[in-house]
GROMACS .gro file of C-alpha atoms in nm:
model
  124
    1MET     CA    1  -1.764  -5.494   1.111
    2ARG     CA    2  -1.859  -5.176   1.298
    3THR     CA    3  -1.577  -5.237   1.546
    4LEU     CA    4  -1.323  -5.278   1.256
    5LEU     CA    5  -1.445  -4.948   1.093
    6LEU     CA    6  -1.417  -4.770   1.429
    7ALA     CA    7  -1.064  -4.908   1.482
    8LEU     CA    8  -0.957  -4.801   1.135
    9ALA     CA    9  -1.112  -4.454   1.174
   10LEU     CA   10  -0.931  -4.402   1.509
   11ALA     CA   11  -0.601  -4.531   1.366
   12GLY     CA   12  -0.632  -4.283   1.081
   13CYS     CA   13  -0.667  -3.997   1.326
   14SER     CA   14  -0.362  -4.091   1.523
   15SER     CA   15  -0.025  -3.954   1.418
   16SER     CA   16   0.320  -4.095   1.466
   17GLU     CA   17   0.454  -3.740   1.479
   18PRO     CA   18   0.526  -3.594   1.821
   19PRO     CA   19   0.296  -3.319   1.931
   20SER     CA   20   0.401  -2.975   1.805
   21GLN     CA   21   0.598  -2.760   2.043
   22PRO     CA   22   0.488  -2.405   2.123
   23ALA     CA   23   0.667  -2.141   1.925
   24PRO     CA   24   0.975  -2.002   2.110
   25VAL     CA   25   0.925  -1.668   2.276
   26THR     CA   26   1.101  -1.405   2.078
   27ARG     CA   27   1.289  -1.145   2.289
   28VAL     CA   28   1.282  -0.786   2.177
   29SER     CA   29   1.638  -0.679   2.114
   30LYS     CA   30   1.678  -0.330   2.251
   31ASP     CA   31   1.993  -0.131   2.341
   32PRO     CA   32   1.921   0.179   2.545
   33THR     CA   33   2.292   0.237   2.613
   34ALA     CA   34   2.384   0.244   2.242
   35ALA     CA   35   2.069   0.456   2.171
   36ARG     CA   36   2.165   0.717   2.429
   37ALA     CA   37   2.512   0.747   2.282
   38LEU     CA   38   2.368   0.787   1.933
   39ILE     CA   39   2.116   1.046   2.049
   40ASP     CA   40   2.397   1.241   2.222
   41ALA     CA   41   2.592   1.226   1.887
   42GLY     CA   42   2.295   1.372   1.700
   43ALA     CA   43   2.104   1.068   1.573
   44THR     CA   44   1.748   1.102   1.438
   45VAL     CA   45   1.507   1.005   1.718
   46ILE     CA   46   1.164   0.860   1.640
   47ASP     CA   47   0.903   0.792   1.903
   48VAL     CA   48   0.670   0.530   1.763
   49ARG     CA   49   0.401   0.552   2.032
   50SER     CA   50   0.059   0.702   1.977
   51PRO     CA   51   0.016   1.079   1.960
   52GLU     CA   52  -0.156   1.064   2.300
   53GLU     CA   53   0.139   0.885   2.458
   54PHE     CA   54   0.382   1.126   2.285
   55ALA     CA   55   0.182   1.429   2.426
   56GLU     CA   56   0.223   1.287   2.779
   57GLY     CA   57   0.601   1.312   2.748
   58HIS     CA   58   0.878   1.237   2.504
   59LEU     CA   59   1.249   1.289   2.447
   60ALA     CA   60   1.338   1.645   2.351
   61LYS     CA   61   1.471   1.551   2.005
   62ALA     CA   62   1.199   1.304   1.921
   63VAL     CA   63   0.962   1.315   1.624
   64ASN     CA   64   0.634   1.130   1.668
   65LEU     CA   65   0.570   0.858   1.407
   66PRO     CA   66   0.322   0.599   1.528
   67VAL     CA   67   0.438   0.248   1.448
   68ALA     CA   68   0.124   0.178   1.235
   69GLN     CA   69   0.227   0.472   1.006
   70VAL     CA   70   0.595   0.388   0.958
   71ASP     CA   71   0.556   0.201   0.633
   72SER     CA   72   0.347   0.473   0.472
   73ARG     CA   73   0.569   0.761   0.596
   74ILE     CA   74   0.917   0.634   0.495
   75SER     CA   75   0.972   0.944   0.281
   76GLU     CA   76   0.948   1.159   0.599
   77VAL     CA   77   1.210   0.955   0.763
   78VAL     CA   78   1.429   0.986   0.454
   79THR     CA   79   1.390   1.368   0.488
   80LEU     CA   80   1.473   1.348   0.864
   81VAL     CA   81   1.804   1.181   0.786
   82GLY     CA   82   1.888   1.420   0.502
   83GLY     CA   83   1.837   1.158   0.243
   84ASN     CA   84   2.110   0.931   0.389
   85ARG     CA   85   1.967   0.598   0.487
   86ASN     CA   86   2.302   0.520   0.653
   87GLN     CA   87   2.255   0.789   0.921
   88PRO     CA   88   2.182   0.660   1.274
   89VAL     CA   89   1.813   0.644   1.364
   90VAL     CA   90   1.693   0.559   1.719
   91VAL     CA   91   1.337   0.431   1.761
   92TYR     CA   92   1.164   0.395   2.093
   93CYS     CA   93   0.815   0.326   2.230
   94ALA     CA   94   0.683   0.231   2.578
   95ALA     CA   95   0.877  -0.094   2.627
   96GLY     CA   96   1.050  -0.182   2.299
   97GLY     CA   97   0.803  -0.401   2.113
   98ARG     CA   98   0.662  -0.139   1.883
   99ALA     CA   99   1.015  -0.001   1.833
  100ALA     CA  100   1.127  -0.345   1.721
  101LYS     CA  101   0.852  -0.349   1.453
  102ALA     CA  102   0.947   0.004   1.341
  103LYS     CA  103   1.316  -0.095   1.326
  104ARG     CA  104   1.229  -0.390   1.098
  105ALA     CA  105   1.018  -0.167   0.873
  106LEU     CA  106   1.294   0.090   0.844
  107GLU     CA  107   1.554  -0.177   0.774
  108THR     CA  108   1.330  -0.326   0.508
  109ALA     CA  109   1.311   0.025   0.350
  110GLY     CA  110   1.692   0.036   0.331
  111PHE     CA  111   1.799   0.212   0.659
  112THR     CA  112   2.116   0.054   0.770
  113ASN     CA  113   2.185   0.201   1.120
  114VAL     CA  114   1.859   0.168   1.320
  115VAL     CA  115   1.875   0.106   1.694
  116ASN     CA  116   1.581   0.000   1.911
  117GLY     CA  117   1.627   0.221   2.218
  118GLY     CA  118   1.354   0.029   2.404
  119GLY     CA  119   1.106   0.226   2.609
  120PHE     CA  120   1.075   0.592   2.691
  121ASP     CA  121   1.172   0.522   3.051
  122ASP     CA  122   1.483   0.340   2.929
  123LEU     CA  123   1.605   0.655   2.758
  124ARG     CA  124   1.515   0.947   2.983
   0.00000   0.00000   0.00000
């Protein structure tokens, strides 16, 4: 009886489903070439790194808006683009990951022309 219960318990723990696959790695989509062209044409430039990173060096036209503050400071970005959410905005950070998050936040807030410029070194 004990063997039968053990066999039933083990059978109940097994699954006919294949083991789950690891989540695919998401690549950060950045476009430094397009970002440089937009910057040269007068796009709003937002550095989403920390204030300390910004103080160590940044693009001349950049405004510092740390990625963790983007959602709560959308009104400032609206002011930067003169109220026109269709104006080009370039976001950058150290490598592109935080800029990708900021890009998504701005697009969620209705900005239609946001480019992830990648990292600071990609753009200087």
